[in-house]
Structure formats: structure tokens, C-alpha cells
Amino acid sequence: MTPMKLCRFTAAQHADVRIGVVEDVGTVRDLTTAGVRRLDDLLERADLGDELARLTRHSLPAHALDAVRLLTPVESQEVWAAGVTYLRSKQARMDESDFSARAYDHVYEAPRPEIFFKSVPEKVVSPGDAVGIRRDAQWNVPEPELALVINSAGSIVGVTIGNDMSSRDIEGENLLYLPQAKIYNRSCAIGPWVVVGAAEDEVRQWTIQLQITRDEETAFAGETRVNQIKRGFSELTEYLFRSQAFPRGVMLLTGAGIVPPDSFTLAGGDRVRITISSIGTLENPVIVV
Ligand code: DO4
Ligand code: MG
């Protein structure tokens, strides 16, 4: 199947949320005119490739990409996140906390990965909307992560970009505070669309870039490769689905491989840009919540 970009969007001339195919020429083909009402239903189809080929044979109306408002591709899926899957993440967390260093060291090597709940779908932030830093935290960072899009059968049907916003001082104080460091208003952004039809071997060659701008200047920039991730995508998915069903599918953030220096903390007014090659860019301003 040729990779395709599937999005959720609104457009001035329609009152409802539409589903579209994003084309490299900067247009969005409107699949809703061919009867597609929900992206999660489409992603559930075992014959997704054939269905997309059939749908795109219709002459579908096109919108200019810069004239639509992209919404997060998360519709009804829970969002979960894997952690300490990159060596850089393990090192950063061991440095941030004497208290928890052994736990991070152990989980990086252990057969069972760290996987935690991140967000209900309603709270996921769309491209262009604000992500949050907690007002009771002093050390806040974005975590740029590849997100796996998984259907209810446990099959990885696509990939997208996630931002696992985190309060490092809260997480570093005590591992038991992890949910407070990770789950709060606007702590998870996902988008701008789902790429379907790319195999894991291909995705592992892609780069992840993070750029944080403050007052129009780059305050931090970093890059890694998906290939630096220690674990396989199926390994993470298999653990996530152990003794747990996701009737509407699930999004799994796969961990952060770029960590800004310890002297850096986000501030309200910053902008976070996460780019993954062959997917695109997820950009959000930062506010204090
Ligand atoms: O245990 C801390 C969180 C790890 C994490 O979110 C990551 O490595 O991306
Ligand atoms: Mg993370």
C-alpha cells in the first residue's frame, strides 16, 4: 500500500468535522463527500488499503491545506505512552533523580517496558492549539515522540506525531508523582495527521526533530532517529494489549529521544515544533495551565 496521510479537519463551508487525504501538492481531498464520517471507523477496516484505493478513485472535492483547520486525528482512542525507550531518556531521568535512578536503569533493560496512561481523547490538543505547562512546576519540557496508531485488533495501522508534555521536577522528586508530571490540562498534543501504509523498517529510518522558539529565536533544537528506540513497535503494542482491550483502538506514544539540557525549561509564549520526516510537523504554542 502506498503511504497516505489521513486527517480530520473543519472548513469554512462545512459545519461538521470532515475526514480527508492530505496530498503533497498542499490540498486535502474530502473523503466525507464519499461517505467517510469517522477516521477511527476507517482505521478499523481490515481492508484499509483497498478501501482507500476505492475511495480515492471518486472525484473528491479538494480544499487548500492552508485554508482548513486540522484537528487532532485522535477521535475516540485512549492515548498511552511508553517511556525510557531511548538511551537519552534513561540517562536524563537518572540524572534528574537520585531517588528514582535505579528504577529507570532497570526498566530500560527489563523485558517489560514502561507504559503509562497519558490522555483521554477529549483532552488531546490539536495542531496549532496551546499545550500546557503546569503552574506548580518549575521544570517543564516537551517530549517529541513517534505515535503508533493501533486498531482494536492490536494491529499498527499508522503513525503520527505526539508531544508528551512533562514536568521534570515533579517526576524527578518521586516516581509516584509520574501521573501528575504527565497528565494535566493540555499535556498531550497529537497530529497533524496519520500516515498509513509505512512499514516499521521504513519508519525506523525517519528522523525526529524538535525546535523550541522563544521571542522568534531558537531556544533549543535537537534531532534523533526513530532507529535509536530500543524496543520494537510490536513488542510495545503486545505489552499494551496484555489483559486489556481497546474497543476504539489506541494511540501509543513511543518515548522521547531528545531531551533539552537541564538548564532549559519551557515558558508561556514559547512555540514547540516537532517534525518527523515523511509525516510532517506538529506545532503548538505554550501556555501556563
Ligand atoms: O518515566 C518517565 C517517563 C518517560 C517518558 O515519558 C519517555 O521516556 O518518553
Ligand atoms: Mg515521554
PDB file of N, CA and C in Angstrom, residues 22-93:
ATOM      1  N   VAL A  22      -4.500  14.051   2.784  1.00  0.00           N
ATOM      2  CA  VAL A  22      -3.622  15.189   2.522  1.00  0.00           C
ATOM      3  C   VAL A  22      -2.685  14.829   1.375  1.00  0.00           C
ATOM      4  N   GLU A  23      -2.631  15.716   0.370  1.00  0.00           N
ATOM      5  CA  GLU A  23      -1.769  15.470  -0.790  1.00  0.00           C
ATOM      6  C   GLU A  23      -0.547  16.383  -0.732  1.00  0.00           C
ATOM      7  N   ASP A  24       0.570  15.889  -1.323  1.00  0.00           N
ATOM      8  CA  ASP A  24       1.828  16.640  -1.242  1.00  0.00           C
ATOM      9  C   ASP A  24       1.735  18.006  -1.910  1.00  0.00           C
ATOM     10  N   VAL A  25       0.787  18.180  -2.818  1.00  0.00           N
ATOM     11  CA  VAL A  25       0.662  19.477  -3.505  1.00  0.00           C
ATOM     12  C   VAL A  25      -0.008  20.539  -2.614  1.00  0.00           C
ATOM     13  N   GLY A  26      -0.320  20.175  -1.369  1.00  0.00           N
ATOM     14  CA  GLY A  26      -0.901  21.174  -0.461  1.00  0.00           C
ATOM     15  C   GLY A  26      -2.407  21.236  -0.503  1.00  0.00           C
ATOM     16  N   THR A  27      -3.037  20.112  -0.823  1.00  0.00           N
ATOM     17  CA  THR A  27      -4.505  20.057  -0.826  1.00  0.00           C
ATOM     18  C   THR A  27      -4.986  18.926   0.079  1.00  0.00           C
ATOM     19  N   VAL A  28      -6.254  19.033   0.463  1.00  0.00           N
ATOM     20  CA  VAL A  28      -6.898  17.964   1.237  1.00  0.00           C
ATOM     21  C   VAL A  28      -8.101  17.488   0.438  1.00  0.00           C
ATOM     22  N   ARG A  29      -8.119  16.214   0.070  1.00  0.00           N
ATOM     23  CA  ARG A  29      -9.279  15.633  -0.627  1.00  0.00           C
ATOM     24  C   ARG A  29     -10.298  15.220   0.420  1.00  0.00           C
ATOM     25  N   ASP A  30     -11.527  15.631   0.214  1.00  0.00           N
ATOM     26  CA  ASP A  30     -12.570  15.470   1.216  1.00  0.00           C
ATOM     27  C   ASP A  30     -13.246  14.098   1.099  1.00  0.00           C
ATOM     28  N   LEU A  31     -12.863  13.180   1.993  1.00  0.00           N
ATOM     29  CA  LEU A  31     -13.429  11.819   1.968  1.00  0.00           C
ATOM     30  C   LEU A  31     -14.856  11.784   2.497  1.00  0.00           C
ATOM     31  N   THR A  32     -15.244  12.816   3.229  1.00  0.00           N
ATOM     32  CA  THR A  32     -16.593  12.830   3.805  1.00  0.00           C
ATOM     33  C   THR A  32     -17.650  12.886   2.694  1.00  0.00           C
ATOM     34  N   THR A  33     -17.300  13.493   1.566  1.00  0.00           N
ATOM     35  CA  THR A  33     -18.252  13.519   0.446  1.00  0.00           C
ATOM     36  C   THR A  33     -18.468  12.112  -0.116  1.00  0.00           C
ATOM     37  N   ALA A  34     -17.517  11.188   0.164  1.00  0.00           N
ATOM     38  CA  ALA A  34     -17.691   9.795  -0.285  1.00  0.00           C
ATOM     39  C   ALA A  34     -18.253   8.923   0.836  1.00  0.00           C
ATOM     40  N   GLY A  35     -18.720   9.557   1.917  1.00  0.00           N
ATOM     41  CA  GLY A  35     -19.416   8.810   2.978  1.00  0.00           C
ATOM     42  C   GLY A  35     -18.576   8.489   4.213  1.00  0.00           C
ATOM     43  N   VAL A  36     -17.309   8.968   4.270  1.00  0.00           N
ATOM     44  CA  VAL A  36     -16.481   8.664   5.447  1.00  0.00           C
ATOM     45  C   VAL A  36     -16.765   9.699   6.533  1.00  0.00           C
ATOM     46  N   ARG A  37     -17.310   9.230   7.652  1.00  0.00           N
ATOM     47  CA  ARG A  37     -17.729  10.167   8.712  1.00  0.00           C
ATOM     48  C   ARG A  37     -16.763  10.164   9.882  1.00  0.00           C
ATOM     49  N   ARG A  38     -16.083   9.036  10.090  1.00  0.00           N
ATOM     50  CA  ARG A  38     -15.183   8.938  11.247  1.00  0.00           C
ATOM     51  C   ARG A  38     -13.866   8.299  10.831  1.00  0.00           C
ATOM     52  N   LEU A  39     -12.767   8.896  11.312  1.00  0.00           N
ATOM     53  CA  LEU A  39     -11.454   8.345  10.999  1.00  0.00           C
ATOM     54  C   LEU A  39     -11.221   7.027  11.739  1.00  0.00           C
ATOM     55  N   ASP A  40     -11.706   6.952  12.990  1.00  0.00           N
ATOM     56  CA  ASP A  40     -11.441   5.707  13.736  1.00  0.00           C
ATOM     57  C   ASP A  40     -12.146   4.513  13.093  1.00  0.00           C
ATOM     58  N   ASP A  41     -13.337   4.738  12.503  1.00  0.00           N
ATOM     59  CA  ASP A  41     -14.016   3.643  11.790  1.00  0.00           C
ATOM     60  C   ASP A  41     -13.193   3.191  10.584  1.00  0.00           C
ATOM     61  N   LEU A  42     -12.639   4.168   9.867  1.00  0.00           N
ATOM     62  CA  LEU A  42     -11.832   3.840   8.694  1.00  0.00           C
ATOM     63  C   LEU A  42     -10.599   3.026   9.106  1.00  0.00           C
ATOM     64  N   LEU A  43      -9.967   3.449  10.217  1.00  0.00           N
ATOM     65  CA  LEU A  43      -8.742   2.781  10.676  1.00  0.00           C
ATOM     66  C   LEU A  43      -9.013   1.369  11.201  1.00  0.00           C
ATOM     67  N   GLU A  44     -10.272   1.086  11.500  1.00  0.00           N
ATOM     68  CA  GLU A  44     -10.658  -0.254  11.969  1.00  0.00           C
ATOM     69  C   GLU A  44     -10.733  -1.261  10.825  1.00  0.00           C
ATOM     70  N   ARG A  45     -10.819  -0.790   9.591  1.00  0.00           N
ATOM     71  CA  ARG A  45     -11.085  -1.702   8.469  1.00  0.00           C
ATOM     72  C   ARG A  45      -9.890  -2.603   8.174  1.00  0.00           C
ATOM     73  N   ALA A  46     -10.154  -3.897   8.068  1.00  0.00           N
ATOM     74  CA  ALA A  46      -9.085  -4.847   7.737  1.00  0.00           C
ATOM     75  C   ALA A  46      -8.625  -4.620   6.295  1.00  0.00           C
ATOM     76  N   ASP A  47      -9.527  -4.064   5.464  1.00  0.00           N
ATOM     77  CA  ASP A  47      -9.196  -3.825   4.045  1.00  0.00           C
ATOM     78  C   ASP A  47      -8.886  -2.344   3.796  1.00  0.00           C
ATOM     79  N   LEU A  48      -8.196  -1.715   4.753  1.00  0.00           N
ATOM     80  CA  LEU A  48      -7.965  -0.265   4.679  1.00  0.00           C
ATOM     81  C   LEU A  48      -7.344   0.172   3.345  1.00  0.00           C
ATOM     82  N   GLY A  49      -6.314  -0.543   2.899  1.00  0.00           N
ATOM     83  CA  GLY A  49      -5.632  -0.167   1.651  1.00  0.00           C
ATOM     84  C   GLY A  49      -6.592  -0.189   0.474  1.00  0.00           C
ATOM     85  N   ASP A  50      -7.357  -1.265   0.364  1.00  0.00           N
ATOM     86  CA  ASP A  50      -8.314  -1.400  -0.754  1.00  0.00           C
ATOM     87  C   ASP A  50      -9.391  -0.329  -0.646  1.00  0.00           C
ATOM     88  N   GLU A  51      -9.858  -0.081   0.572  1.00  0.00           N
ATOM     89  CA  GLU A  51     -10.919   0.907   0.768  1.00  0.00           C
ATOM     90  C   GLU A  51     -10.427   2.307   0.379  1.00  0.00           C
ATOM     91  N   LEU A  52      -9.190   2.628   0.750  1.00  0.00           N
ATOM     92  CA  LEU A  52      -8.658   3.953   0.390  1.00  0.00           C
ATOM     93  C   LEU A  52      -8.479   4.066  -1.127  1.00  0.00           C
ATOM     94  N   ALA A  53      -8.050   2.961  -1.745  1.00  0.00           N
ATOM     95  CA  ALA A  53      -7.900   2.978  -3.207  1.00  0.00           C
ATOM     96  C   ALA A  53      -9.271   3.206  -3.849  1.00  0.00           C
ATOM     97  N   ARG A  54     -10.289   2.536  -3.302  1.00  0.00           N
ATOM     98  CA  ARG A  54     -11.646   2.680  -3.848  1.00  0.00           C
ATOM     99  C   ARG A  54     -12.151   4.115  -3.651  1.00  0.00           C
ATOM    100  N   LEU A  55     -11.966   4.628  -2.428  1.00  0.00           N
ATOM    101  CA  LEU A  55     -12.479   5.975  -2.120  1.00  0.00           C
ATOM    102  C   LEU A  55     -11.803   7.048  -2.971  1.00  0.00           C
ATOM    103  N   THR A  56     -10.497   6.917  -3.172  1.00  0.00           N
ATOM    104  CA  THR A  56      -9.780   7.979  -3.884  1.00  0.00           C
ATOM    105  C   THR A  56      -9.942   7.872  -5.401  1.00  0.00           C
ATOM    106  N   ARG A  57     -10.646   6.828  -5.861  1.00  0.00           N
ATOM    107  CA  ARG A  57     -10.999   6.777  -7.289  1.00  0.00           C
ATOM    108  C   ARG A  57     -12.146   7.741  -7.590  1.00  0.00           C
ATOM    109  N   HIS A  58     -12.945   8.078  -6.546  1.00  0.00           N
ATOM    110  CA  HIS A  58     -14.002   9.091  -6.729  1.00  0.00           C
ATOM    111  C   HIS A  58     -13.343  10.430  -7.037  1.00  0.00           C
ATOM    112  N   SER A  59     -14.076  11.318  -7.743  1.00  0.00           N
ATOM    113  CA  SER A  59     -13.504  12.671  -7.860  1.00  0.00           C
ATOM    114  C   SER A  59     -13.953  13.458  -6.624  1.00  0.00           C
ATOM    115  N   LEU A  60     -13.022  13.571  -5.673  1.00  0.00           N
ATOM    116  CA  LEU A  60     -13.343  14.165  -4.372  1.00  0.00           C
ATOM    117  C   LEU A  60     -13.020  15.652  -4.390  1.00  0.00           C
ATOM    118  N   PRO A  61     -13.878  16.494  -3.827  1.00  0.00           N
ATOM    119  CA  PRO A  61     -13.561  17.914  -3.779  1.00  0.00           C
ATOM    120  C   PRO A  61     -12.268  18.166  -2.999  1.00  0.00           C
ATOM    121  N   ALA A  62     -11.509  19.173  -3.413  1.00  0.00           N
ATOM    122  CA  ALA A  62     -10.236  19.471  -2.746  1.00  0.00           C
ATOM    123  C   ALA A  62     -10.317  20.820  -2.031  1.00  0.00           C
ATOM    124  N   HIS A  63      -9.702  20.879  -0.849  1.00  0.00           N
ATOM    125  CA  HIS A  63      -9.547  22.142  -0.115  1.00  0.00           C
ATOM    126  C   HIS A  63      -8.056  22.460  -0.079  1.00  0.00           C
ATOM    127  N   ALA A  64      -7.714  23.742  -0.089  1.00  0.00           N
ATOM    128  CA  ALA A  64      -6.305  24.103   0.123  1.00  0.00           C
ATOM    129  C   ALA A  64      -5.967  23.762   1.571  1.00  0.00           C
ATOM    130  N   LEU A  65      -4.813  23.126   1.771  1.00  0.00           N
ATOM    131  CA  LEU A  65      -4.426  22.703   3.130  1.00  0.00           C
ATOM    132  C   LEU A  65      -4.359  23.908   4.067  1.00  0.00           C
ATOM    133  N   ASP A  66      -3.857  25.034   3.562  1.00  0.00           N
ATOM    134  CA  ASP A  66      -3.737  26.192   4.466  1.00  0.00           C
ATOM    135  C   ASP A  66      -5.070  26.914   4.695  1.00  0.00           C
ATOM    136  N   ALA A  67      -6.146  26.420   4.057  1.00  0.00           N
ATOM    137  CA  ALA A  67      -7.457  27.043   4.280  1.00  0.00           C
ATOM    138  C   ALA A  67      -8.325  26.226   5.240  1.00  0.00           C
ATOM    139  N   VAL A  68      -7.838  25.038   5.645  1.00  0.00           N
ATOM    140  CA  VAL A  68      -8.634  24.217   6.573  1.00  0.00           C
ATOM    141  C   VAL A  68      -8.012  24.277   7.957  1.00  0.00           C
ATOM    142  N   ARG A  69      -8.824  23.902   8.954  1.00  0.00           N
ATOM    143  CA  ARG A  69      -8.278  23.797  10.313  1.00  0.00           C
ATOM    144  C   ARG A  69      -8.111  22.315  10.613  1.00  0.00           C
ATOM    145  N   LEU A  70      -6.868  21.913  10.819  1.00  0.00           N
ATOM    146  CA  LEU A  70      -6.613  20.500  11.127  1.00  0.00           C
ATOM    147  C   LEU A  70      -6.950  20.225  12.586  1.00  0.00           C
ATOM    148  N   LEU A  71      -7.608  19.106  12.822  1.00  0.00           N
ATOM    149  CA  LEU A  71      -7.921  18.672  14.190  1.00  0.00           C
ATOM    150  C   LEU A  71      -7.045  17.470  14.510  1.00  0.00           C
ATOM    151  N   THR A  72      -6.848  17.216  15.784  1.00  0.00           N
ATOM    152  CA  THR A  72      -6.082  16.016  16.124  1.00  0.00           C
ATOM    153  C   THR A  72      -6.740  14.786  15.486  1.00  0.00           C
ATOM    154  N   PRO A  73      -5.936  13.847  14.986  1.00  0.00           N
ATOM    155  CA  PRO A  73      -6.528  12.613  14.446  1.00  0.00           C
ATOM    156  C   PRO A  73      -7.081  11.684  15.526  1.00  0.00           C
ATOM    157  N   VAL A  74      -6.881  12.039  16.797  1.00  0.00           N
ATOM    158  CA  VAL A  74      -7.450  11.225  17.887  1.00  0.00           C
ATOM    159  C   VAL A  74      -8.940  11.537  17.970  1.00  0.00           C
ATOM    160  N   GLU A  75      -9.750  10.512  17.830  1.00  0.00           N
ATOM    161  CA  GLU A  75     -11.198  10.726  17.814  1.00  0.00           C
ATOM    162  C   GLU A  75     -11.831  10.139  19.071  1.00  0.00           C
ATOM    163  N   SER A  76     -11.662   8.845  19.259  1.00  0.00           N
ATOM    164  CA  SER A  76     -12.249   8.208  20.443  1.00  0.00           C
ATOM    165  C   SER A  76     -11.261   7.268  21.116  1.00  0.00           C
ATOM    166  N   GLN A  77     -10.003   7.334  20.679  1.00  0.00           N
ATOM    167  CA  GLN A  77      -8.995   6.417  21.233  1.00  0.00           C
ATOM    168  C   GLN A  77      -8.398   6.985  22.516  1.00  0.00           C
ATOM    169  N   GLU A  78      -8.142   6.105  23.493  1.00  0.00           N
ATOM    170  CA  GLU A  78      -7.304   6.495  24.633  1.00  0.00           C
ATOM    171  C   GLU A  78      -5.891   6.720  24.112  1.00  0.00           C
ATOM    172  N   VAL A  79      -5.123   7.515  24.854  1.00  0.00           N
ATOM    173  CA  VAL A  79      -3.712   7.700  24.497  1.00  0.00           C
ATOM    174  C   VAL A  79      -2.861   7.143  25.636  1.00  0.00           C
ATOM    175  N   TRP A  80      -1.923   6.267  25.284  1.00  0.00           N
ATOM    176  CA  TRP A  80      -0.963   5.704  26.230  1.00  0.00           C
ATOM    177  C   TRP A  80       0.443   6.081  25.780  1.00  0.00           C
ATOM    178  N   ALA A  81       1.406   5.908  26.650  1.00  0.00           N
ATOM    179  CA  ALA A  81       2.775   6.299  26.287  1.00  0.00           C
ATOM    180  C   ALA A  81       3.774   5.315  26.867  1.00  0.00           C
ATOM    181  N   ALA A  82       4.780   4.994  26.068  1.00  0.00           N
ATOM    182  CA  ALA A  82       5.898   4.186  26.545  1.00  0.00           C
ATOM    183  C   ALA A  82       6.992   5.142  26.996  1.00  0.00           C
ATOM    184  N   GLY A  83       7.795   4.717  27.975  1.00  0.00           N
ATOM    185  CA  GLY A  83       8.853   5.593  28.471  1.00  0.00           C
ATOM    186  C   GLY A  83      10.169   4.865  28.581  1.00  0.00           C
ATOM    187  N   VAL A  84      11.240   5.659  28.627  1.00  0.00           N
ATOM    188  CA  VAL A  84      12.597   5.135  28.789  1.00  0.00           C
ATOM    189  C   VAL A  84      12.896   4.089  27.698  1.00  0.00           C
ATOM    190  N   THR A  85      12.536   4.430  26.493  1.00  0.00           N
ATOM    191  CA  THR A  85      12.765   3.545  25.350  1.00  0.00           C
ATOM    192  C   THR A  85      13.996   3.986  24.556  1.00  0.00           C
ATOM    193  N   TYR A  86      14.516   5.180  24.848  1.00  0.00           N
ATOM    194  CA  TYR A  86      15.753   5.675  24.218  1.00  0.00           C
ATOM    195  C   TYR A  86      16.795   5.824  25.332  1.00  0.00           C
ATOM    196  N   LEU A  87      18.055   5.545  25.005  1.00  0.00           N
ATOM    197  CA  LEU A  87      19.147   5.685  25.973  1.00  0.00           C
ATOM    198  C   LEU A  87      19.182   7.109  26.536  1.00  0.00           C
ATOM    199  N   ARG A  88      18.948   8.097  25.665  1.00  0.00           N
ATOM    200  CA  ARG A  88      18.984   9.508  26.095  1.00  0.00           C
ATOM    201  C   ARG A  88      17.948   9.775  27.199  1.00  0.00           C
ATOM    202  N   SER A  89      16.789   9.140  27.067  1.00  0.00           N
ATOM    203  CA  SER A  89      15.735   9.331  28.061  1.00  0.00           C
ATOM    204  C   SER A  89      16.153   8.700  29.388  1.00  0.00           C
ATOM    205  N   LYS A  90      16.732   7.503  29.311  1.00  0.00           N
ATOM    206  CA  LYS A  90      17.181   6.831  30.540  1.00  0.00           C
ATOM    207  C   LYS A  90      18.225   7.691  31.253  1.00  0.00           C
ATOM    208  N   GLN A  91      19.214   8.197  30.482  1.00  0.00           N
ATOM    209  CA  GLN A  91      20.288   8.988  31.103  1.00  0.00           C
ATOM    210  C   GLN A  91      19.723  10.245  31.762  1.00  0.00           C
ATOM    211  N   ALA A  92      18.835  10.937  31.024  1.00  0.00           N
ATOM    212  CA  ALA A  92      18.292  12.209  31.532  1.00  0.00           C
ATOM    213  C   ALA A  92      17.527  11.978  32.822  1.00  0.00           C
ATOM    214  N   ARG A  93      16.773  10.882  32.867  1.00  0.00           N
ATOM    215  CA  ARG A  93      15.958  10.653  34.063  1.00  0.00           C
ATOM    216  C   ARG A  93      16.785  10.155  35.229  1.00  0.00           C
TER     217      ARG A  93
END
